[in-house]
Short mmCIF file of C-alpha atoms and ligand atoms in Angstrom, two decimals:
data_model
loop_
_atom_site.label_atom_id
_atom_site.label_comp_id
_atom_site.label_asym_id
_atom_site.label_seq_id
_atom_site.Cartn_x
_atom_site.Cartn_y
_atom_site.Cartn_z
CA MET A 1313 -27.41 -7.10 6.70
CA GLU A 1314 -27.21 -6.77 2.62
CA LYS A 1315 -26.92 -9.35 0.32
CA TYR A 1316 -25.27 -8.21 -3.29
CA GLY A 1317 -25.75 -10.73 -6.15
CA HIS A 1318 -25.67 -9.97 -9.45
CA PHE A 1319 -26.69 -7.12 -12.56
CA ILE A 1320 -27.75 -9.38 -15.32
CA ALA A 1321 -30.09 -7.95 -18.15
CA GLY A 1322 -30.83 -4.42 -16.19
CA ALA A 1323 -32.35 -6.20 -12.71
CA ARG A 1324 -30.55 -7.38 -9.82
CA VAL A 1325 -30.50 -11.10 -9.21
CA ALA A 1326 -29.36 -13.57 -6.72
CA GLY A 1327 -27.61 -15.62 -8.76
CA ALA A 1328 -27.62 -19.68 -8.86
CA SER A 1329 -24.46 -20.14 -7.08
CA ASN A 1330 -24.54 -20.83 -2.98
CA ARG A 1331 -21.03 -19.68 -2.25
CA ALA A 1332 -20.70 -15.78 -1.13
CA ALA A 1333 -18.14 -13.77 0.85
CA ASP A 1334 -18.10 -11.24 3.19
CA VAL A 1335 -17.65 -7.59 2.52
CA PHE A 1336 -16.07 -5.31 5.43
CA ASN A 1337 -16.41 -1.90 6.36
CA PRO A 1338 -12.54 -1.50 7.07
CA SER A 1339 -13.11 1.58 9.32
CA THR A 1340 -15.23 -0.70 12.30
CA GLY A 1341 -13.71 -4.20 10.91
CA GLU A 1342 -17.58 -5.38 11.15
CA VAL A 1343 -19.35 -7.31 8.10
CA LYS A 1344 -21.32 -5.22 6.70
CA ALA A 1345 -23.20 -7.42 3.79
CA GLN A 1346 -22.46 -11.14 1.57
CA VAL A 1347 -21.32 -11.22 -1.67
CA ALA A 1348 -22.49 -13.70 -4.44
CA LEU A 1349 -19.47 -15.49 -5.46
CA ALA A 1350 -21.25 -16.56 -9.52
CA SER A 1351 -20.53 -20.10 -10.87
CA ARG A 1352 -20.49 -20.20 -14.38
CA GLU A 1353 -23.86 -20.58 -14.97
CA ASP A 1354 -24.48 -17.01 -13.06
CA MET A 1355 -21.63 -15.95 -16.16
CA ASP A 1356 -23.88 -18.22 -18.89
CA GLN A 1357 -26.73 -15.78 -18.24
CA ALA A 1358 -25.01 -12.85 -18.38
CA VAL A 1359 -23.19 -13.16 -21.77
CA ALA A 1360 -26.27 -14.84 -23.18
CA ALA A 1361 -27.94 -11.16 -21.64
CA ALA A 1362 -25.24 -9.55 -23.41
CA ALA A 1363 -25.11 -11.18 -26.81
CA ALA A 1364 -28.54 -10.87 -26.78
CA ALA A 1365 -28.63 -6.89 -26.55
CA GLN A 1366 -25.43 -6.06 -28.45
CA ALA A 1367 -26.03 -6.78 -32.30
CA GLU A 1368 -28.74 -4.04 -32.33
CA TRP A 1369 -26.71 -1.66 -29.60
CA ALA A 1370 -23.66 -1.74 -32.81
CA THR A 1371 -26.42 -0.43 -35.32
CA VAL A 1372 -27.27 2.26 -32.65
CA ASN A 1373 -26.03 5.47 -34.27
CA PRO A 1374 -22.15 6.76 -32.14
CA GLN A 1375 -24.03 9.98 -31.88
CA ARG A 1376 -26.60 8.15 -29.97
CA ARG A 1377 -24.56 5.87 -27.83
CA ALA A 1378 -22.39 8.99 -27.01
CA ARG A 1379 -25.85 10.59 -25.88
CA VAL A 1380 -26.06 7.70 -22.68
CA MET A 1381 -23.03 8.56 -22.05
CA PHE A 1382 -23.68 12.37 -20.92
CA LYS A 1383 -26.61 11.07 -19.26
CA PHE A 1384 -24.77 8.45 -17.48
CA LYS A 1385 -22.32 11.10 -16.11
CA SER A 1386 -25.10 13.75 -15.56
CA LEU A 1387 -26.73 11.00 -13.38
CA VAL A 1388 -23.38 9.93 -11.39
CA GLU A 1389 -22.77 13.52 -10.58
CA ALA A 1390 -26.52 13.86 -9.10
CA ASP A 1391 -25.84 10.55 -7.51
CA ALA A 1392 -22.00 11.69 -6.42
CA ASP A 1393 -22.51 12.07 -2.27
CA ASN A 1394 -24.46 8.61 -1.99
CA LEU A 1395 -21.94 6.90 -4.02
CA ALA A 1396 -18.99 8.05 -2.41
CA ARG A 1397 -20.53 7.61 0.75
CA LEU A 1398 -21.02 3.94 -0.01
CA LEU A 1399 -17.62 3.58 -1.52
CA SER A 1400 -15.52 4.81 1.25
CA GLU A 1401 -17.49 2.30 3.66
CA GLU A 1402 -16.23 -0.55 1.58
CA HIS A 1403 -13.05 0.33 0.40
CA GLY A 1404 -12.04 2.45 3.39
CA LYS A 1405 -10.51 5.38 2.07
CA VAL A 1406 -11.41 8.77 2.83
CA ILE A 1407 -14.22 10.48 1.38
CA ALA A 1408 -12.77 13.65 -0.54
CA ASP A 1409 -10.38 10.31 -2.30
CA SER A 1410 -13.79 8.17 -2.65
CA HIS A 1411 -14.91 11.59 -4.90
CA GLY A 1412 -11.82 11.66 -7.12
CA ASP A 1413 -12.09 7.49 -7.92
CA LEU A 1414 -15.26 8.90 -9.39
CA GLN A 1415 -14.42 11.53 -10.96
CA ARG A 1416 -10.72 10.36 -12.62
CA GLY A 1417 -13.78 7.52 -13.86
CA LEU A 1418 -15.93 10.09 -15.20
CA GLU A 1419 -13.22 12.03 -17.14
CA VAL A 1420 -12.94 8.50 -19.08
CA ILE A 1421 -16.85 8.77 -19.54
CA GLU A 1422 -16.46 12.18 -20.82
CA PHE A 1423 -13.47 10.69 -23.20
CA ALA A 1424 -16.23 8.26 -24.22
CA CYS A 1425 -18.65 10.84 -25.23
CA GLY A 1426 -16.18 11.92 -28.31
CA ILE A 1427 -15.70 8.49 -29.39
CA PRO A 1428 -18.12 8.71 -32.80
CA HIS A 1429 -14.61 10.70 -33.56
CA LEU A 1430 -12.42 8.26 -33.06
CA LEU A 1431 -14.66 5.32 -34.86
CA LYS A 1432 -14.02 7.18 -38.31
CA GLY A 1433 -12.27 5.33 -40.84
CA GLU A 1434 -9.51 5.65 -43.05
CA TYR A 1435 -10.13 6.37 -46.77
CA THR A 1436 -7.64 6.43 -50.17
CA GLU A 1437 -9.43 7.44 -53.49
CA GLY A 1438 -7.91 5.98 -56.27
CA ALA A 1439 -5.77 3.28 -54.61
CA GLY A 1440 -5.68 1.55 -58.35
CA PRO A 1441 -7.36 2.32 -61.67
CA GLY A 1442 -11.03 3.02 -60.08
CA ILE A 1443 -10.53 1.39 -56.91
CA ASP A 1444 -10.95 3.18 -53.02
CA VAL A 1445 -10.03 1.77 -49.78
CA TYR A 1446 -12.03 2.19 -46.77
CA SER A 1447 -11.41 0.88 -43.26
CA MET A 1448 -13.50 0.58 -40.54
CA ARG A 1449 -13.48 0.40 -36.62
CA GLN A 1450 -16.67 -2.21 -35.68
CA PRO A 1451 -17.07 -3.33 -32.37
CA LEU A 1452 -15.63 -6.84 -30.93
CA GLY A 1453 -19.06 -8.42 -29.30
CA VAL A 1454 -19.25 -9.33 -25.57
CA VAL A 1455 -16.55 -8.02 -23.95
CA ALA A 1456 -15.33 -8.01 -19.77
CA GLY A 1457 -13.65 -5.96 -17.69
CA ILE A 1458 -12.22 -7.62 -14.11
CA THR A 1459 -10.81 -5.11 -11.75
CA PRO A 1460 -9.02 -4.60 -7.95
CA PHE A 1461 -10.27 -3.25 -5.00
CA ASN A 1462 -9.19 0.00 -4.75
CA PHE A 1463 -10.62 1.97 -7.61
CA PRO A 1464 -14.38 0.15 -8.01
CA ALA A 1465 -15.40 3.20 -9.37
CA MET A 1466 -12.25 4.57 -11.54
CA ILE A 1467 -11.13 1.53 -13.43
CA PRO A 1468 -14.50 -0.18 -14.23
CA MET A 1469 -15.13 3.29 -15.82
CA TRP A 1470 -12.01 3.16 -17.78
CA MET A 1471 -13.45 0.20 -19.55
CA PHE A 1472 -17.05 0.08 -19.82
CA GLY A 1473 -17.47 4.06 -21.17
CA PRO A 1474 -14.68 3.18 -24.26
CA ALA A 1475 -16.15 -0.49 -24.68
CA ILE A 1476 -20.15 -0.10 -24.61
CA ALA A 1477 -19.23 3.53 -26.17
CA CYS A 1478 -17.85 1.53 -29.00
CA GLY A 1479 -21.13 -0.45 -29.64
CA ASN A 1480 -19.83 -3.59 -27.36
CA ALA A 1481 -22.01 -5.28 -24.49
CA PHE A 1482 -19.75 -5.44 -21.43
CA ILE A 1483 -19.54 -8.13 -18.66
CA LEU A 1484 -17.68 -6.91 -15.22
CA LYS A 1485 -16.49 -9.01 -13.27
CA PRO A 1486 -15.42 -5.98 -9.97
CA SER A 1487 -13.53 -7.17 -6.69
CA GLU A 1488 -15.89 -8.97 -4.17
CA LYS A 1489 -14.00 -6.98 -1.81
CA ASP A 1490 -16.03 -3.63 -2.56
CA PRO A 1491 -19.43 -4.25 -5.33
CA GLY A 1492 -21.70 -1.72 -3.80
CA VAL A 1493 -20.45 0.89 -6.28
CA PRO A 1494 -20.28 -1.10 -9.86
CA LEU A 1495 -23.57 -2.54 -8.98
CA ARG A 1496 -25.08 0.59 -8.84
CA LEU A 1497 -23.24 2.60 -11.79
CA ALA A 1498 -24.56 -0.47 -13.44
CA GLU A 1499 -28.43 0.59 -12.85
CA LEU A 1500 -27.09 3.92 -13.59
CA MET A 1501 -26.27 2.87 -17.27
CA MET A 1502 -29.44 1.97 -17.42
CA GLU A 1503 -31.19 4.91 -16.47
CA ALA A 1504 -29.19 6.81 -18.70
CA GLY A 1505 -30.56 4.93 -21.78
CA ALA A 1506 -28.62 2.02 -22.17
CA PRO A 1507 -30.43 -1.31 -23.46
CA GLU A 1508 -30.20 -4.34 -21.10
CA GLY A 1509 -28.02 -6.50 -21.22
CA ILE A 1510 -25.18 -3.93 -21.95
CA LEU A 1511 -23.39 -3.49 -18.77
CA ASN A 1512 -23.85 -6.60 -16.80
CA VAL A 1513 -22.04 -7.17 -13.28
CA VAL A 1514 -21.46 -10.65 -12.21
CA ASN A 1515 -20.08 -10.54 -8.80
CA GLY A 1516 -17.24 -13.42 -7.63
CA ASP A 1517 -14.01 -14.78 -7.38
CA LYS A 1518 -11.30 -16.85 -9.18
CA GLU A 1519 -14.46 -19.05 -10.78
CA ALA A 1520 -16.01 -16.55 -12.52
CA VAL A 1521 -12.77 -15.21 -13.75
CA ASP A 1522 -12.21 -18.57 -14.96
CA ALA A 1523 -15.96 -18.56 -16.73
CA ILE A 1524 -15.06 -15.35 -18.20
CA LEU A 1525 -11.33 -16.39 -19.44
CA GLU A 1526 -12.57 -19.91 -21.05
CA HIS A 1527 -16.29 -18.30 -22.37
CA PRO A 1528 -16.28 -18.60 -26.32
CA LEU A 1529 -18.69 -15.24 -26.51
CA ILE A 1530 -16.20 -13.21 -25.08
CA ARG A 1531 -14.17 -11.70 -27.09
CA ALA A 1532 -11.55 -9.18 -25.14
CA VAL A 1533 -10.88 -8.98 -21.43
CA SER A 1534 -9.22 -5.68 -19.91
CA PHE A 1535 -8.00 -7.12 -16.51
CA VAL A 1536 -6.52 -4.65 -13.48
CA GLY A 1537 -5.11 -6.04 -9.93
CA SER A 1538 -1.48 -7.77 -9.14
CA SER A 1539 1.20 -8.88 -11.47
CA ASP A 1540 0.70 -12.72 -10.57
CA ILE A 1541 -3.04 -12.76 -11.88
CA ALA A 1542 -2.65 -10.68 -14.17
CA GLN A 1543 0.15 -13.11 -15.68
CA TYR A 1544 -2.23 -15.59 -15.29
CA VAL A 1545 -5.53 -13.71 -17.06
CA TYR A 1546 -3.26 -13.09 -20.26
CA ALA A 1547 -1.54 -16.56 -20.82
CA THR A 1548 -4.84 -18.17 -20.08
CA GLY A 1549 -7.38 -15.27 -22.07
CA THR A 1550 -5.05 -15.44 -25.04
CA ALA A 1551 -4.38 -19.06 -25.24
CA ASN A 1552 -8.46 -18.98 -25.78
CA GLY A 1553 -8.25 -16.77 -28.64
CA LYS A 1554 -9.09 -13.25 -26.69
CA ARG A 1555 -7.59 -9.78 -26.35
CA VAL A 1556 -6.20 -9.55 -23.07
CA GLN A 1557 -4.99 -6.50 -21.74
CA ALA A 1558 -3.93 -7.14 -18.13
CA MET A 1559 -2.44 -4.00 -16.09
CA GLY A 1560 -0.71 -5.44 -12.53
CA GLY A 1561 1.26 -4.37 -9.40
CA ALA A 1562 3.79 -1.32 -9.09
CA LYS A 1563 6.72 0.29 -7.07
CA ASN A 1564 6.70 3.72 -8.13
CA HIS A 1565 10.15 6.08 -7.20
CA GLY A 1566 10.51 9.23 -6.81
CA ILE A 1567 13.61 10.39 -7.10
CA VAL A 1568 14.52 13.85 -5.59
CA LEU A 1569 17.88 15.67 -7.06
CA PRO A 1570 19.83 17.86 -4.79
CA ASP A 1571 17.71 20.87 -6.75
CA ALA A 1572 14.41 20.13 -6.47
CA ASP A 1573 12.07 22.63 -4.88
CA PHE A 1574 12.38 20.56 -1.06
CA ASP A 1575 9.34 22.25 0.26
CA GLN A 1576 7.16 21.36 -3.01
CA ALA A 1577 8.55 18.03 -3.25
CA VAL A 1578 7.44 16.75 0.36
CA LYS A 1579 4.39 17.59 0.81
CA ASP A 1580 4.36 16.28 -2.73
CA ILE A 1581 5.87 12.85 -1.97
CA VAL A 1582 3.97 12.49 1.43
CA GLY A 1583 0.53 12.69 -0.35
CA ALA A 1584 1.35 10.27 -2.60
CA ALA A 1585 3.09 7.56 -0.25
CA PHE A 1586 0.74 7.80 2.36
CA GLY A 1587 -2.37 9.02 0.27
CA SER A 1588 -5.24 6.46 0.00
CA ALA A 1589 -3.44 4.26 2.72
CA GLY A 1590 -0.59 3.51 -0.21
CA GLU A 1591 -3.44 1.45 -1.68
CA ARG A 1592 -2.78 3.27 -4.96
CA CYS A 1593 -1.25 1.47 -8.19
CA MET A 1594 0.45 4.92 -8.72
CA ALA A 1595 1.66 5.61 -5.33
CA LEU A 1596 5.06 6.49 -4.69
CA PRO A 1597 6.53 4.23 -1.94
CA VAL A 1598 10.14 4.86 -2.91
CA THR A 1599 12.50 8.13 -2.25
CA VAL A 1600 15.44 8.22 -3.71
CA ALA A 1601 17.65 10.77 -2.44
CA VAL A 1602 20.71 11.67 -5.00
CA GLY A 1603 23.52 13.05 -4.08
CA ASP A 1604 25.35 14.21 -0.52
CA GLY A 1605 22.64 16.22 1.96
CA THR A 1606 19.45 15.35 0.37
CA ALA A 1607 18.35 12.30 2.57
CA GLU A 1608 18.78 14.68 5.49
CA GLN A 1609 17.04 17.70 3.95
CA LEU A 1610 14.56 15.55 3.09
CA LEU A 1611 14.32 13.91 6.58
CA GLU A 1612 13.85 16.89 8.44
CA ARG A 1613 11.18 17.86 6.38
CA LEU A 1614 9.56 15.08 5.94
CA LEU A 1615 9.70 14.10 9.58
CA PRO A 1616 7.12 16.45 11.17
CA GLU A 1617 4.89 16.29 7.70
CA ILE A 1618 4.60 12.35 8.46
CA GLU A 1619 3.98 12.80 12.03
CA ASN A 1620 1.34 15.31 11.66
CA LEU A 1621 -0.40 12.47 9.51
CA ARG A 1622 -4.13 11.72 10.85
CA VAL A 1623 -5.37 7.96 10.82
CA GLY A 1624 -9.33 8.55 10.76
CA ILE A 1625 -12.37 6.60 9.97
CA SER A 1626 -12.91 7.06 5.78
CA THR A 1627 -15.82 9.11 7.30
CA ASP A 1628 -13.34 11.55 9.10
CA GLU A 1629 -12.95 14.53 7.05
CA GLN A 1630 -10.25 15.81 8.50
CA ALA A 1631 -8.07 11.98 8.20
CA HIS A 1632 -5.62 11.94 5.18
CA TYR A 1633 -6.13 8.70 5.38
CA GLY A 1634 -8.38 5.98 6.68
CA PRO A 1635 -7.94 2.08 7.06
CA VAL A 1636 -6.86 -0.56 4.75
CA VAL A 1637 -9.42 -2.87 2.77
CA THR A 1638 -9.17 -6.27 4.76
CA ALA A 1639 -7.24 -7.72 8.31
CA ALA A 1640 -5.57 -10.17 6.45
CA HIS A 1641 -4.16 -7.06 3.87
CA ARG A 1642 -3.42 -5.50 7.23
CA GLN A 1643 -1.18 -8.21 8.22
CA ARG A 1644 0.59 -8.54 5.56
CA ILE A 1645 1.83 -5.33 5.62
CA LEU A 1646 2.60 -5.96 9.17
CA ASP A 1647 4.89 -8.84 8.11
CA TYR A 1648 6.51 -6.78 5.45
CA ILE A 1649 7.36 -4.00 8.12
CA ASP A 1650 9.24 -6.81 10.09
CA LEU A 1651 11.16 -7.87 7.25
CA GLY A 1652 12.02 -4.25 6.88
CA VAL A 1653 13.27 -4.42 10.19
CA SER A 1654 15.48 -7.81 10.00
CA GLU A 1655 16.76 -7.12 6.29
CA GLY A 1656 18.51 -4.19 7.97
CA ALA A 1657 16.60 -1.03 6.58
CA GLU A 1658 16.57 1.99 9.26
CA LEU A 1659 13.10 1.80 11.01
CA VAL A 1660 11.98 5.63 11.63
CA VAL A 1661 8.71 5.86 12.17
CA ASP A 1662 7.14 2.66 12.95
CA GLY A 1663 3.05 2.26 12.40
CA ARG A 1664 2.88 -1.49 13.88
CA GLU A 1665 1.19 -0.33 16.99
CA PHE A 1666 -1.33 2.39 15.60
CA SER A 1667 -4.29 1.98 17.07
CA LEU A 1668 -7.85 4.34 16.84
CA GLN A 1669 -9.34 4.48 19.48
CA GLY A 1670 -12.89 3.34 19.52
CA TYR A 1671 -12.39 1.70 16.64
CA GLU A 1672 -9.69 -0.61 17.69
CA ASN A 1673 -11.02 -3.58 15.63
CA GLY A 1674 -10.64 -1.29 12.07
CA PHE A 1675 -7.80 -2.28 9.56
CA TYR A 1676 -5.45 0.21 10.69
CA VAL A 1677 -1.98 0.85 9.80
CA GLY A 1678 -0.03 4.15 10.91
CA PRO A 1679 2.60 6.04 9.02
CA THR A 1680 5.68 4.12 8.21
CA LEU A 1681 8.97 5.16 7.49
CA PHE A 1682 12.34 3.46 6.52
CA ASP A 1683 15.32 4.73 5.53
CA ARG A 1684 18.47 3.16 4.53
CA VAL A 1685 16.92 1.01 2.01
CA THR A 1686 19.13 -0.42 -0.81
CA ALA A 1687 17.76 -2.85 -3.75
CA ASP A 1688 19.06 -6.16 -2.37
CA MET A 1689 16.04 -6.08 0.34
CA LYS A 1690 12.78 -8.03 -0.70
CA THR A 1691 10.72 -5.30 1.06
CA TYR A 1692 12.21 -3.26 -2.02
CA GLN A 1693 11.76 -5.67 -4.54
CA ASP A 1694 7.84 -6.45 -3.75
CA GLU A 1695 4.77 -4.51 -4.03
CA ILE A 1696 3.24 -3.48 -0.38
CA PHE A 1697 1.02 -1.38 -1.20
CA GLY A 1698 0.37 0.32 2.29
CA PRO A 1699 1.38 3.39 4.35
CA VAL A 1700 5.11 2.09 4.29
CA MET A 1701 7.41 4.51 2.42
CA GLN A 1702 11.07 3.78 1.39
CA ILE A 1703 13.91 6.18 1.24
CA MET A 1704 17.13 5.01 -0.61
CA ARG A 1705 20.45 6.91 -0.89
CA SER A 1706 21.90 7.15 -4.61
CA ASP A 1707 25.14 9.47 -5.51
CA SER A 1708 24.30 10.25 -8.75
CA MET A 1709 21.24 10.52 -11.32
CA GLU A 1710 22.76 8.17 -13.28
CA GLU A 1711 22.80 5.46 -10.81
CA ALA A 1712 19.27 6.36 -9.39
CA ILE A 1713 17.81 5.67 -13.11
CA THR A 1714 18.72 2.36 -12.77
CA LEU A 1715 16.78 1.54 -9.97
CA PRO A 1716 13.25 2.43 -11.23
CA SER A 1717 14.99 1.06 -14.51
CA SER A 1718 15.56 -1.97 -13.57
CA HIS A 1719 13.31 -3.10 -11.16
CA GLN A 1720 10.52 -6.09 -12.07
CA TYR A 1721 7.32 -3.45 -12.09
CA GLY A 1722 7.93 -0.38 -14.65
CA ASN A 1723 4.13 1.42 -13.21
CA GLY A 1724 5.04 5.03 -13.11
CA VAL A 1725 8.20 7.22 -11.95
CA ALA A 1726 8.89 10.53 -10.58
CA ILE A 1727 11.32 13.34 -10.45
CA PHE A 1728 11.66 16.14 -8.57
CA THR A 1729 13.42 18.58 -9.88
CA ARG A 1730 14.54 22.62 -11.16
CA ASN A 1731 17.12 21.45 -14.17
CA GLY A 1732 14.96 20.81 -16.92
CA LYS A 1733 17.80 19.12 -18.87
CA ALA A 1734 18.56 16.74 -16.28
CA ALA A 1735 14.50 15.75 -16.11
CA ARG A 1736 14.60 15.60 -20.16
CA GLU A 1737 17.18 13.16 -19.98
CA PHE A 1738 15.45 11.47 -16.88
CA ALA A 1739 12.27 10.86 -19.41
CA GLN A 1740 13.68 10.07 -22.07
CA LYS A 1741 16.06 6.78 -20.32
CA VAL A 1742 14.67 5.36 -17.87
CA ASN A 1743 12.54 2.08 -18.09
CA VAL A 1744 9.13 2.97 -16.71
CA GLY A 1745 5.61 3.65 -18.86
CA MET A 1746 4.11 6.87 -16.81
CA VAL A 1747 6.76 9.52 -16.13
CA GLY A 1748 5.99 12.48 -13.60
CA ILE A 1749 8.58 15.54 -13.79
CA ASN A 1750 7.90 17.32 -10.38
CA VAL A 1751 4.28 15.95 -10.98
CA PRO A 1752 4.13 12.65 -8.14
CA ILE A 1753 1.56 11.13 -9.35
CA PRO A 1754 1.21 10.66 -12.88
CA VAL A 1755 -1.61 9.47 -13.74
CA PRO A 1756 -2.21 10.67 -17.58
CA VAL A 1757 -5.82 12.01 -18.12
CA ALA A 1758 -8.55 10.78 -19.94
CA TYR A 1759 -7.50 11.24 -23.59
CA HIS A 1760 -3.98 9.91 -23.27
CA THR A 1761 -3.88 6.42 -22.77
CA PHE A 1762 -2.58 4.53 -19.23
CA GLY A 1763 -0.61 1.43 -18.51
CA GLY A 1764 2.93 0.87 -16.87
CA TRP A 1765 5.96 -1.74 -18.41
CA LYS A 1766 7.58 -4.83 -17.28
CA ARG A 1767 5.52 -6.76 -14.66
CA SER A 1768 3.22 -3.49 -14.13
CA ALA A 1769 1.33 -4.55 -17.69
CA PHE A 1770 0.76 -7.77 -19.84
CA GLY A 1771 -0.33 -6.93 -23.53
CA ASP A 1772 0.00 -4.31 -25.61
CA ALA A 1773 -2.98 -2.20 -25.39
CA ASN A 1774 -3.06 1.03 -22.58
CA GLN A 1775 -6.28 1.34 -20.82
CA HIS A 1776 -8.49 4.69 -22.79
CA GLY A 1777 -7.87 7.21 -24.45
CA THR A 1778 -7.13 5.91 -28.16
CA GLU A 1779 -5.65 3.07 -27.51
CA GLY A 1780 -8.81 2.04 -25.82
CA VAL A 1781 -10.45 2.46 -28.70
CA ARG A 1782 -8.23 0.23 -30.59
CA PHE A 1783 -8.58 -2.34 -27.50
CA PHE A 1784 -12.14 -2.55 -28.36
CA THR A 1785 -12.89 -2.36 -31.41
CA LYS A 1786 -11.53 -4.28 -35.07
CA ILE A 1787 -10.49 -3.03 -38.09
CA LYS A 1788 -11.94 -3.96 -41.05
CA THR A 1789 -10.88 -2.74 -44.70
CA ILE A 1790 -12.76 -2.79 -47.53
CA THR A 1791 -11.10 -2.62 -51.43
CA GLN A 1792 -13.90 -1.56 -53.56
CA ARG A 1793 -14.00 -1.37 -57.64
CA TRP A 1794 -17.44 -0.31 -59.58
CA PRO A 1795 -18.15 -1.38 -62.69
CA GLU A 1796 -17.99 1.33 -65.37
CA GLY A 1797 -20.93 1.75 -67.85
CA ASP A 1798 -24.78 1.62 -67.57
CA VAL A 1799 -25.28 -0.39 -64.42
CA ALA A 1800 -28.46 -2.01 -66.20
CA ASP A 1801 -26.05 -4.11 -68.49
CA GLN A 1802 -23.93 -5.69 -66.00
CA SER A 1803 -23.83 -9.59 -65.20
CA PHE A 1804 -24.83 -8.75 -61.31
CA VAL A 1805 -27.99 -7.93 -62.07
CA ILE A 1806 -30.35 -10.09 -60.58
CA PRO A 1807 -31.78 -12.65 -62.93
CA THR A 1808 -35.49 -12.87 -63.31
CA MET A 1809 -36.95 -16.20 -64.80
CA GLN A 1810 -37.88 -14.49 -68.09
P1 LIG B 3048 -6.25 -8.91 -7.18
O1 LIG B 3048 -4.85 -9.11 -8.28
O2 LIG B 3048 -5.64 -9.76 -5.86
O3 LIG B 3048 -7.92 -9.04 -7.87
C1 LIG B 3048 -8.03 -8.29 -9.35
C2 LIG B 3048 -9.21 -9.01 -9.57
O4 LIG B 3048 -8.91 -10.64 -9.93
C3 LIG B 3048 -10.32 -9.08 -8.63
O5 LIG B 3048 -11.18 -8.74 -9.28
C4 LIG B 3048 -10.36 -10.45 -7.63
O6 LIG B 3048 -11.47 -11.16 -7.78
C5 LIG B 3048 -9.82 -11.45 -9.18
N1 LIG B 3048 -9.03 -12.29 -8.38
C6 LIG B 3048 -8.06 -12.48 -7.56
N2 LIG B 3048 -7.53 -13.30 -7.24
C7 LIG B 3048 -7.62 -14.22 -8.48
C8 LIG B 3048 -7.14 -15.65 -9.23
N3 LIG B 3048 -6.64 -16.63 -7.81
N4 LIG B 3048 -7.75 -16.24 -10.28
C9 LIG B 3048 -8.27 -15.38 -10.88
N5 LIG B 3048 -8.73 -13.86 -10.23
C10 LIG B 3048 -8.15 -13.70 -9.15
O7 LIG B 3048 -5.83 -7.32 -6.96
P2 LIG B 3048 -6.34 -6.57 -5.84
O8 LIG B 3048 -5.89 -6.75 -4.58
O9 LIG B 3048 -7.79 -6.24 -6.04
O10 LIG B 3048 -6.04 -5.40 -6.27
C11 LIG B 3048 -4.44 -4.40 -5.68
C12 LIG B 3048 -3.76 -4.78 -7.27
O11 LIG B 3048 -3.68 -4.01 -7.77
C13 LIG B 3048 -2.24 -3.99 -6.57
O12 LIG B 3048 -1.22 -5.08 -6.73
C14 LIG B 3048 -2.41 -3.14 -7.74
O13 LIG B 3048 -0.98 -2.67 -7.70
C15 LIG B 3048 -3.13 -3.39 -8.33
N6 LIG B 3048 -3.41 -2.22 -9.86
C16 LIG B 3048 -3.16 -1.71 -10.43
C17 LIG B 3048 -3.43 -0.76 -11.59
C18 LIG B 3048 -2.70 -0.75 -13.02
O14 LIG B 3048 -3.16 0.13 -13.61
N7 LIG B 3048 -1.85 -0.95 -12.86
C19 LIG B 3048 -3.85 -0.20 -10.88
C20 LIG B 3048 -5.12 -0.70 -9.52
C21 LIG B 3048 -4.54 -1.55 -9.32
#
């Protein structure tokens, strides 16, 4: 059986710890590999390798660093089929979604190719008599990223692309559930010309995370995962003097007004609720139907779409979605469906008994639909992170806005309408970080920034875009005055013994 270690100083290493975890193929339920869980000693080794490489990397001119990003992008593209297969095998998402995972990550790498432009400082001539002021952006040094299981290619690239292009060395602690692709990405980064030690992958669990949060040489930590862990990482990292951005969980609402294009909205909503088995932080698990008859119209169109969803193994090209990531996560989703029933929501489509013939041990959950969900229900307040859609009803748009606005999470939200005024007002008023107008999954493009509000993000710097560059650099401001007259006469000329 394959054993994943770490990637430190340009090579795969087994690591010093004797702790390991199973990596599953969720489609079959079988253990496909084991992954080492790092000790502090492993982390120290990775940080030492990163620190040794970073000082020189910071002096490589920005254009040359960008060339490494160009080359990395073309290497990932050339290997995309293998990477997508590996990703699907460990995560369970279908191959098309794995290609999407890689593609959205590569868009941030493309953005990183243009970072030299964003590293330029500012200049004020004549800020005082003979005085000029200028600023420069310098890398932080060694920085780290801790990533979730659900986008094992895209989210690491969100972080290490900008960080490395800015002149930092990077330690990636990916999810222990699907470590295969992150390890391959680090190998490809070396092949692209990054010096050894500039991108290291240390696999592990809480022990590795704590080693990052407490390591004195790690200057900044970027985290994406669930909210309780995000809050812990933010609190601990900042208490230790680090810059921290920590993205958390989500519960995104789709608001449907009576004038929406129902056919389009239903297709969008079904794709966004059930795609990737609902395991996306920008999934759309809640639909709020506004006005009389909207819920009925939606249900009439939703039911055939949901019944047509095909659940299959991750390599089934006809499947709309595959298994969820682990048996434990499957059980957690089933428990939430049980809870929804006991809380009094109306279970319209029940995915609990779903089983895939020939793959009975895989971690599958059938599409599930609840109607008449209300704001007091725990199944509404919590993130379920599975193929479970919840319909709510609202009398007015004003009332509908209060649902996402007062929810503990504020990652994404979407409105479906033909009314420009209503959409504009909604976008201005809603208390959520990313808004879609007739766009179900409003993940901003790479040169904008990604980040939610409330318990969906701790810290105030978003991922990628200009905020990513700011996060991974520090600004230095120089105020200068040059002496006037003959330089040879000046007192700062180096004194000699004569
Ligand atoms: P998770 O919080 O379980 O794990 C995230 C990372 O934290 C992993 O690397 C994991 O090893 C580590 N970790 C787990 N338990 C820890 C602990 N007790 N102490 C320290 N570190 C720990 O999240 P997940 O299940 O891998 O991913 C799904 C979650 O991520 C969902 O909540 C989803 O909404 C969220 N997510 C958010 C975004 C976003 O940008 N807001 C994007 C993707 C996923």
